[in-house]
Amino acid sequence: MFSRLRIYYSSIIILTAIFIILLTILFKLQIIEGTEYTLIAEKNYVRIKTVLPLRGEIYDCRYRPIAVNKSSFNLYITLGLVKNREKLIDFIEANFASESSEIDKLLHRNRFRLHQEILLIQNVSYEKMVEISEQMNDYPSLVFKPESMRSYLYNNHFLGYVGKISENEHLQMQNRGYSINSIIGKTGLEKFYEPILKGENGYEVVQVDASGRSLEFFRHNLTKSPVDGSNLILSLDNELQQYIQSIFPEDKNGAVVIMDVRDGGIMAYVSMPEYDPNLFVGTLSSATWNELINNERNPMLDRVIHGSYPPGSVYKPVIASLGLEDSLITAQTKLADCTGGLQIGDRFFKCWFEDGHGSLSVTDAMKYSCDVFFYDLSLLISLERMKEYTRSNHLTVKTGVDLIGERNGFFPDESWYRSNFGKYVGIIGPKVNLAIGQGEILVTPLQICAYYAALANGGKWIRPHLLGKTINSKGTLLFESESKPLPISKSTSDLLDNALYVAVNEKYGTGVASSIKNFRVCGKTGSSENHMGEDTHAWFSGYASWEEPEIAFVVFLENAGHGGSVAAPLARKILLFYNQIRST
Amino acid sequence: MILQLKRIDWTLFILLILLLTVGIFAIYSASTQKVGNDFFSEDFYLRQIVWIIISLVIMLAVLRLPLSLIDLAVVPSYIISLILLLLVLFLPEIKGSHRWIQFSPFNIQPSEIAKLSTLLVLAKVLAKPNLREDQILARAFAIALPPFLLILMEPDLGTALTIMMITFSLLTISDLPLYYLILLVSPILSIVMSFFSIPLFIGYILLLTFVLFKSRLSLLIIGLAGIFNTFIFFFTPMIWNSLKDYQQNRILSFIDPSRDPFGAGYQIIQSKIAIGSGRIMGKGFLLGTQKNLNFLPEHHTDFIFSVIGEETGFLGCIIVMFLFLLLFIRIAKIITKLKQKEFRYTATGILAFLSFQTFVNIGMTLGIVPTTGIPLPFISYGGSNLLINVTAISLILKFLSERSIFK
């Protein structure tokens, strides 16, 4: 028990004691060693230099380089040494094609970093350096440094690109070894695997004065060599990738994905038109930027995961399996008679085949892609259930691929219709349309590809991914793929497999344009109406087996016509090429 | 009159205002760069002035509101601060930790709110009469542990330790026998000791045994405590050495999140250079060179004392530290005048955390305490911290002015 006065006295004693200890240390620092420290402060002996690691490079599955580092000369500025600001800006503008407003902005943003070197221009050519070397004497604030920079060997969307760190990113990342001059992954694989690619900074103590007293004074062992970033080995086959890019119709936009159904590795990831990621490394002029952004074909859009589209008939297997799984139909059930369409209430819903298919079983409905069968089936399914089942098949939800900014896609529900089209809107009409993949439903090509890969696997869905393994000085790390079963039973998946087979390989099947003798191709065409243009989007998705199912594919062309006539022949070419390279 | 002036402890108030004023000048200088003959300032000092005005308004409110109303807010504010601490863990990281909730233009730091509200609840609960020893211990830990762990997860070791400090200070003055505390603290001391020398540890064990013996504990308990501590002393280095490099690094970074493998030593070196080069008289207001070179990290927040040391020298440092000492002694003096147990407990806790933060922060800039990210009370830039610390002082002023009523 403490009396109040005892608390008072003991706290005063403790506080005073600590006070005296701190004073003693202050006395030692400021009075005994003060002269020494003043010398250090004035001469600034100790400087720490960061030694940057090399960024990991990116290779395809056969170790062919896709993104590499090359040496470059970068121009740095130290703001504290700037004498004549206007003259300097003119000089930079004249020699490096930068805009003065941009330079001005950069100088303003860094106005409190007076004694730090700030990265100004990346990748100055050697010729340029020689050309201006004389004039450089007039600008002591500028200095060239030989460093490395990213170089992309091919145009594509999945790599993304690196760029100078933004003010915001710097604030978030400065504790993780990033400086205001850091180059950082901005999107795509470069951003997703930034922590792996970056490596760890090294440090060196640089002495400005030769006496060496500073180091004596601190006796810290302060040198650490950098650890280079890991190299990424992708599951991607660049030969296949380049082939697809070369045969894709030049005037069309679209996407192609080839996926290994055994491990979920993406073997080709094509979004057309492609753009050159090298444009973003270094300084991007606003003219180039505007050209990219205002281009009508939108080359910056990654159509594989950032574009979402109505799937059309490639969605039909989902409804078919929902009907079978919920025991609304059996393999033998024949639904409404197709007379070129189906009358539901006061509306006539057209089938794509005006002459009509008659009454079909589920397998035939898939083979001929008869819309009426699915119209009729949809009447037995609630919108809620349709949405839930679609989502549990990993459609209209992100696949979780190792890239940035993947879209969910979209599946409407009742409340969505009510809030967009009014309280009393009918749900049945839109639902009938959704059952054939038309209307408000939106999916990404990658979701479709992953779904067909799961059908090839008897219902085992594998998360698609681009990374195969990472390699660094410590060894190799394999990417572990993740899988989960879809709500599809064995009998249903066998039935779907057969239906997708006959759709490609039997007379009058919608996908015959892709059939090949030497191996087994299964697939489904789709032609989805949309508001982007008069022609339908052409889809073709499926899988190909040799001894066992090996690859799944999706071929998608924006406003290019019918899946059977446009997408399926393209798929055939790709499969033939794959057949050629798979054995080598 | 808004307030009855003679009821206010003007000494405490004036000391507070003096420290706040020192803070404004120090922040102004810390965020000012000298280029040639021109000065460029960032606006931190203006924001600090706004915060000071806000906190003085809160002080006025505290003094005007009836004590019963403030009392009603104690438990809800504790619960709210726990909710905020949970929430902040799910928000995106800022500067590598989950400490701030962003409410542009300001950030709120929930751990600061938790600091004061935990203290108030602890004081309220522990001040109840006729508590058994086990009740005291159980309640103290039930109240202090949740905020402590949540803050530790952010991670913010500095504020977590402050909460621990508050708890121990209240247990010290509670009816709990002292040896409980000694038994509680001794393993932690043993871990710390294990990084030093064996003779020091032997001295420590002997002292521990002696103190426990004086407390008339049974020989069995004394023996067990001795063996347990020796065990910890010898096993900590073995466990530490068996850890992989990256595991050690992870623990060290946990203690100091701003540490990169190299940065911690560097920060302290630069801080010592700045303070040491200030010598007796300092380099003069705004004329520090180290902060100009951007060598001092966080120089308007955690390392503000380095700027003071560099620009005002030994003399300036003595004056600032003396102001702090006077403030603390004044609070200690006030505690003796408070008749109500709960008030006394609260004021003791406030004294404990203010002095803890002050000494740890200054020790950090002098390089004798590891950097744990504790700001210097009343002087460092930072809204939440300032607001809570001034509110704490307001509470003490309030208790003192109320004493005539609550005899």
mmCIF file with all atom_site columns, C-alpha atoms in Angstrom, chain A residues 292-401:
data_model
loop_
_atom_site.group_PDB
_atom_site.id
_atom_site.type_symbol
_atom_site.label_atom_id
_atom_site.label_alt_id
_atom_site.label_comp_id
_atom_site.label_asym_id
_atom_site.label_entity_id
_atom_site.label_seq_id
_atom_site.pdbx_PDB_ins_code
_atom_site.Cartn_x
_atom_site.Cartn_y
_atom_site.Cartn_z
_atom_site.occupancy
_atom_site.B_iso_or_equiv
_atom_site.pdbx_formal_charge
_atom_site.auth_seq_id
_atom_site.auth_comp_id
_atom_site.auth_asym_id
_atom_site.auth_atom_id
_atom_site.pdbx_PDB_model_num
ATOM 1   C CA . LEU A 1 292 ? -3.708  4.986   -77.614 1.00 0.00 ? 292 LEU A CA 1
ATOM 2   C CA . ILE A 1 293 ? -6.637  6.212   -75.578 1.00 0.00 ? 293 ILE A CA 1
ATOM 3   C CA . ASN A 1 294 ? -8.619  7.690   -78.443 1.00 0.00 ? 294 ASN A CA 1
ATOM 4   C CA . ASN A 1 295 ? -8.022  4.799   -80.814 1.00 0.00 ? 295 ASN A CA 1
ATOM 5   C CA . GLU A 1 296 ? -11.456 3.445   -81.740 1.00 0.00 ? 296 GLU A CA 1
ATOM 6   C CA . ARG A 1 297 ? -10.284 -0.149  -81.475 1.00 0.00 ? 297 ARG A CA 1
ATOM 7   C CA . ASN A 1 298 ? -9.141  0.457   -77.918 1.00 0.00 ? 298 ASN A CA 1
ATOM 8   C CA . PRO A 1 299 ? -5.839  -1.433  -77.996 1.00 0.00 ? 299 PRO A CA 1
ATOM 9   C CA . MET A 1 300 ? -5.277  -0.771  -74.273 1.00 0.00 ? 300 MET A CA 1
ATOM 10  C CA . LEU A 1 301 ? -8.264  -2.931  -73.337 1.00 0.00 ? 301 LEU A CA 1
ATOM 11  C CA . ASP A 1 302 ? -7.287  -6.453  -72.301 1.00 0.00 ? 302 ASP A CA 1
ATOM 12  C CA . ARG A 1 303 ? -10.243 -8.290  -73.804 1.00 0.00 ? 303 ARG A CA 1
ATOM 13  C CA . VAL A 1 304 ? -9.377  -11.551 -72.025 1.00 0.00 ? 304 VAL A CA 1
ATOM 14  C CA . ILE A 1 305 ? -10.154 -10.293 -68.512 1.00 0.00 ? 305 ILE A CA 1
ATOM 15  C CA . HIS A 1 306 ? -11.035 -6.592  -68.718 1.00 0.00 ? 306 HIS A CA 1
ATOM 16  C CA . GLY A 1 307 ? -13.671 -6.974  -71.416 1.00 0.00 ? 307 GLY A CA 1
ATOM 17  C CA . SER A 1 308 ? -16.966 -8.676  -70.610 1.00 0.00 ? 308 SER A CA 1
ATOM 18  C CA . TYR A 1 309 ? -19.471 -9.742  -73.226 1.00 0.00 ? 309 TYR A CA 1
ATOM 19  C CA . PRO A 1 310 ? -22.711 -11.687 -73.572 1.00 0.00 ? 310 PRO A CA 1
ATOM 20  C CA . PRO A 1 311 ? -21.596 -15.289 -74.157 1.00 0.00 ? 311 PRO A CA 1
ATOM 21  C CA . GLY A 1 312 ? -24.384 -16.372 -76.475 1.00 0.00 ? 312 GLY A CA 1
ATOM 22  C CA . SER A 1 313 ? -24.640 -20.117 -77.052 1.00 0.00 ? 313 SER A CA 1
ATOM 23  C CA . VAL A 1 314 ? -21.311 -21.015 -75.443 1.00 0.00 ? 314 VAL A CA 1
ATOM 24  C CA . TYR A 1 315 ? -23.298 -20.496 -72.247 1.00 0.00 ? 315 TYR A CA 1
ATOM 25  C CA . LYS A 1 316 ? -25.839 -23.235 -73.145 1.00 0.00 ? 316 LYS A CA 1
ATOM 26  C CA . PRO A 1 317 ? -23.956 -26.109 -71.429 1.00 0.00 ? 317 PRO A CA 1
ATOM 27  C CA . VAL A 1 318 ? -24.476 -24.279 -68.118 1.00 0.00 ? 318 VAL A CA 1
ATOM 28  C CA . ILE A 1 319 ? -28.259 -24.277 -68.520 1.00 0.00 ? 319 ILE A CA 1
ATOM 29  C CA . ALA A 1 320 ? -28.231 -27.848 -69.827 1.00 0.00 ? 320 ALA A CA 1
ATOM 30  C CA . SER A 1 321 ? -26.279 -29.080 -66.804 1.00 0.00 ? 321 SER A CA 1
ATOM 31  C CA . LEU A 1 322 ? -28.491 -27.063 -64.463 1.00 0.00 ? 322 LEU A CA 1
ATOM 32  C CA . GLY A 1 323 ? -31.550 -28.795 -65.975 1.00 0.00 ? 323 GLY A CA 1
ATOM 33  C CA . LEU A 1 324 ? -29.954 -32.211 -65.536 1.00 0.00 ? 324 LEU A CA 1
ATOM 34  C CA . GLU A 1 325 ? -28.562 -31.569 -62.051 1.00 0.00 ? 325 GLU A CA 1
ATOM 35  C CA . ASP A 1 326 ? -31.872 -30.245 -60.738 1.00 0.00 ? 326 ASP A CA 1
ATOM 36  C CA . SER A 1 327 ? -33.670 -33.201 -62.410 1.00 0.00 ? 327 SER A CA 1
ATOM 37  C CA . LEU A 1 328 ? -35.831 -30.880 -64.504 1.00 0.00 ? 328 LEU A CA 1
ATOM 38  C CA . ILE A 1 329 ? -34.939 -32.979 -67.554 1.00 0.00 ? 329 ILE A CA 1
ATOM 39  C CA . THR A 1 330 ? -33.237 -36.286 -68.270 1.00 0.00 ? 330 THR A CA 1
ATOM 40  C CA . ALA A 1 331 ? -31.023 -37.219 -71.171 1.00 0.00 ? 331 ALA A CA 1
ATOM 41  C CA . GLN A 1 332 ? -34.097 -38.400 -73.041 1.00 0.00 ? 332 GLN A CA 1
ATOM 42  C CA . THR A 1 333 ? -36.522 -35.564 -72.260 1.00 0.00 ? 333 THR A CA 1
ATOM 43  C CA . LYS A 1 334 ? -37.709 -33.773 -75.364 1.00 0.00 ? 334 LYS A CA 1
ATOM 44  C CA . LEU A 1 335 ? -38.890 -30.246 -74.851 1.00 0.00 ? 335 LEU A CA 1
ATOM 45  C CA . ALA A 1 336 ? -41.058 -27.841 -76.844 1.00 0.00 ? 336 ALA A CA 1
ATOM 46  C CA . ASP A 1 337 ? -41.384 -28.222 -80.599 1.00 0.00 ? 337 ASP A CA 1
ATOM 47  C CA . CYS A 1 338 ? -39.115 -25.720 -82.373 1.00 0.00 ? 338 CYS A CA 1
ATOM 48  C CA . THR A 1 339 ? -40.983 -24.121 -85.235 1.00 0.00 ? 339 THR A CA 1
ATOM 49  C CA . GLY A 1 340 ? -38.366 -21.462 -85.735 1.00 0.00 ? 340 GLY A CA 1
ATOM 50  C CA . GLY A 1 341 ? -39.187 -20.079 -82.354 1.00 0.00 ? 341 GLY A CA 1
ATOM 51  C CA . LEU A 1 342 ? -41.433 -20.395 -79.335 1.00 0.00 ? 342 LEU A CA 1
ATOM 52  C CA . GLN A 1 343 ? -44.520 -18.458 -78.294 1.00 0.00 ? 343 GLN A CA 1
ATOM 53  C CA . ILE A 1 344 ? -44.294 -17.477 -74.612 1.00 0.00 ? 344 ILE A CA 1
ATOM 54  C CA . GLY A 1 345 ? -47.141 -15.324 -73.411 1.00 0.00 ? 345 GLY A CA 1
ATOM 55  C CA . ASP A 1 346 ? -47.630 -12.573 -75.948 1.00 0.00 ? 346 ASP A CA 1
ATOM 56  C CA . ARG A 1 347 ? -44.111 -12.726 -77.271 1.00 0.00 ? 347 ARG A CA 1
ATOM 57  C CA . PHE A 1 348 ? -42.587 -14.948 -79.951 1.00 0.00 ? 348 PHE A CA 1
ATOM 58  C CA . PHE A 1 349 ? -38.980 -15.855 -79.132 1.00 0.00 ? 349 PHE A CA 1
ATOM 59  C CA . LYS A 1 350 ? -37.068 -16.704 -82.305 1.00 0.00 ? 350 LYS A CA 1
ATOM 60  C CA . CYS A 1 351 ? -34.654 -19.596 -82.782 1.00 0.00 ? 351 CYS A CA 1
ATOM 61  C CA . TRP A 1 352 ? -31.629 -18.789 -84.945 1.00 0.00 ? 352 TRP A CA 1
ATOM 62  C CA . PHE A 1 353 ? -32.800 -21.490 -87.399 1.00 0.00 ? 353 PHE A CA 1
ATOM 63  C CA . GLU A 1 354 ? -35.961 -20.149 -89.019 1.00 0.00 ? 354 GLU A CA 1
ATOM 64  C CA . ASP A 1 355 ? -37.125 -23.496 -90.429 1.00 0.00 ? 355 ASP A CA 1
ATOM 65  C CA . GLY A 1 356 ? -37.272 -24.969 -86.940 1.00 0.00 ? 356 GLY A CA 1
ATOM 66  C CA . HIS A 1 357 ? -35.581 -27.961 -85.304 1.00 0.00 ? 357 HIS A CA 1
ATOM 67  C CA . GLY A 1 358 ? -38.638 -29.859 -84.098 1.00 0.00 ? 358 GLY A CA 1
ATOM 68  C CA . SER A 1 359 ? -38.678 -31.360 -80.618 1.00 0.00 ? 359 SER A CA 1
ATOM 69  C CA . LEU A 1 360 ? -35.168 -32.182 -79.390 1.00 0.00 ? 360 LEU A CA 1
ATOM 70  C CA . SER A 1 361 ? -33.347 -33.938 -76.550 1.00 0.00 ? 361 SER A CA 1
ATOM 71  C CA . VAL A 1 362 ? -30.642 -32.070 -74.670 1.00 0.00 ? 362 VAL A CA 1
ATOM 72  C CA . THR A 1 363 ? -27.765 -33.595 -76.667 1.00 0.00 ? 363 THR A CA 1
ATOM 73  C CA . ASP A 1 364 ? -29.331 -32.657 -79.984 1.00 0.00 ? 364 ASP A CA 1
ATOM 74  C CA . ALA A 1 365 ? -30.261 -29.223 -78.711 1.00 0.00 ? 365 ALA A CA 1
ATOM 75  C CA . MET A 1 366 ? -26.593 -28.654 -77.931 1.00 0.00 ? 366 MET A CA 1
ATOM 76  C CA . LYS A 1 367 ? -25.493 -30.101 -81.244 1.00 0.00 ? 367 LYS A CA 1
ATOM 77  C CA . TYR A 1 368 ? -27.785 -27.888 -83.313 1.00 0.00 ? 368 TYR A CA 1
ATOM 78  C CA . SER A 1 369 ? -27.628 -25.079 -80.733 1.00 0.00 ? 369 SER A CA 1
ATOM 79  C CA . CYS A 1 370 ? -31.441 -24.962 -80.777 1.00 0.00 ? 370 CYS A CA 1
ATOM 80  C CA . ASP A 1 371 ? -32.612 -21.926 -78.819 1.00 0.00 ? 371 ASP A CA 1
ATOM 81  C CA . VAL A 1 372 ? -36.166 -23.157 -78.264 1.00 0.00 ? 372 VAL A CA 1
ATOM 82  C CA . PHE A 1 373 ? -35.072 -26.075 -76.117 1.00 0.00 ? 373 PHE A CA 1
ATOM 83  C CA . PHE A 1 374 ? -33.338 -23.657 -73.753 1.00 0.00 ? 374 PHE A CA 1
ATOM 84  C CA . TYR A 1 375 ? -36.234 -21.168 -73.837 1.00 0.00 ? 375 TYR A CA 1
ATOM 85  C CA . ASP A 1 376 ? -38.531 -23.938 -72.716 1.00 0.00 ? 376 ASP A CA 1
ATOM 86  C CA . LEU A 1 377 ? -36.095 -25.219 -70.111 1.00 0.00 ? 377 LEU A CA 1
ATOM 87  C CA . SER A 1 378 ? -35.651 -21.730 -68.656 1.00 0.00 ? 378 SER A CA 1
ATOM 88  C CA . LEU A 1 379 ? -39.364 -21.609 -67.798 1.00 0.00 ? 379 LEU A CA 1
ATOM 89  C CA . LEU A 1 380 ? -38.679 -24.342 -65.221 1.00 0.00 ? 380 LEU A CA 1
ATOM 90  C CA . ILE A 1 381 ? -35.807 -22.436 -63.587 1.00 0.00 ? 381 ILE A CA 1
ATOM 91  C CA . SER A 1 382 ? -36.011 -19.414 -61.306 1.00 0.00 ? 382 SER A CA 1
ATOM 92  C CA . LEU A 1 383 ? -33.855 -16.411 -62.128 1.00 0.00 ? 383 LEU A CA 1
ATOM 93  C CA . GLU A 1 384 ? -32.316 -16.667 -58.670 1.00 0.00 ? 384 GLU A CA 1
ATOM 94  C CA . ARG A 1 385 ? -31.257 -20.281 -59.227 1.00 0.00 ? 385 ARG A CA 1
ATOM 95  C CA . MET A 1 386 ? -29.910 -19.489 -62.681 1.00 0.00 ? 386 MET A CA 1
ATOM 96  C CA . LYS A 1 387 ? -27.743 -16.741 -61.247 1.00 0.00 ? 387 LYS A CA 1
ATOM 97  C CA . GLU A 1 388 ? -26.513 -18.836 -58.358 1.00 0.00 ? 388 GLU A CA 1
ATOM 98  C CA . TYR A 1 389 ? -25.704 -21.845 -60.556 1.00 0.00 ? 389 TYR A CA 1
ATOM 99  C CA . THR A 1 390 ? -23.885 -19.685 -63.090 1.00 0.00 ? 390 THR A CA 1
ATOM 100 C CA . ARG A 1 391 ? -21.773 -18.194 -60.337 1.00 0.00 ? 391 ARG A CA 1
ATOM 101 C CA . SER A 1 392 ? -21.007 -21.555 -58.785 1.00 0.00 ? 392 SER A CA 1
ATOM 102 C CA . ASN A 1 393 ? -19.611 -22.555 -62.202 1.00 0.00 ? 393 ASN A CA 1
ATOM 103 C CA . HIS A 1 394 ? -17.209 -19.630 -61.863 1.00 0.00 ? 394 HIS A CA 1
ATOM 104 C CA . LEU A 1 395 ? -18.907 -17.611 -64.565 1.00 0.00 ? 395 LEU A CA 1
ATOM 105 C CA . THR A 1 396 ? -19.698 -13.928 -63.945 1.00 0.00 ? 396 THR A CA 1
ATOM 106 C CA . VAL A 1 397 ? -17.205 -14.039 -61.057 1.00 0.00 ? 397 VAL A CA 1
ATOM 107 C CA . LYS A 1 398 ? -13.469 -13.417 -61.147 1.00 0.00 ? 398 LYS A CA 1
ATOM 108 C CA . THR A 1 399 ? -11.367 -16.478 -61.922 1.00 0.00 ? 399 THR A CA 1
ATOM 109 C CA . GLY A 1 400 ? -8.541  -15.224 -59.710 1.00 0.00 ? 400 GLY A CA 1
ATOM 110 C CA . VAL A 1 401 ? -5.952  -15.379 -62.489 1.00 0.00 ? 401 VAL A CA 1
#
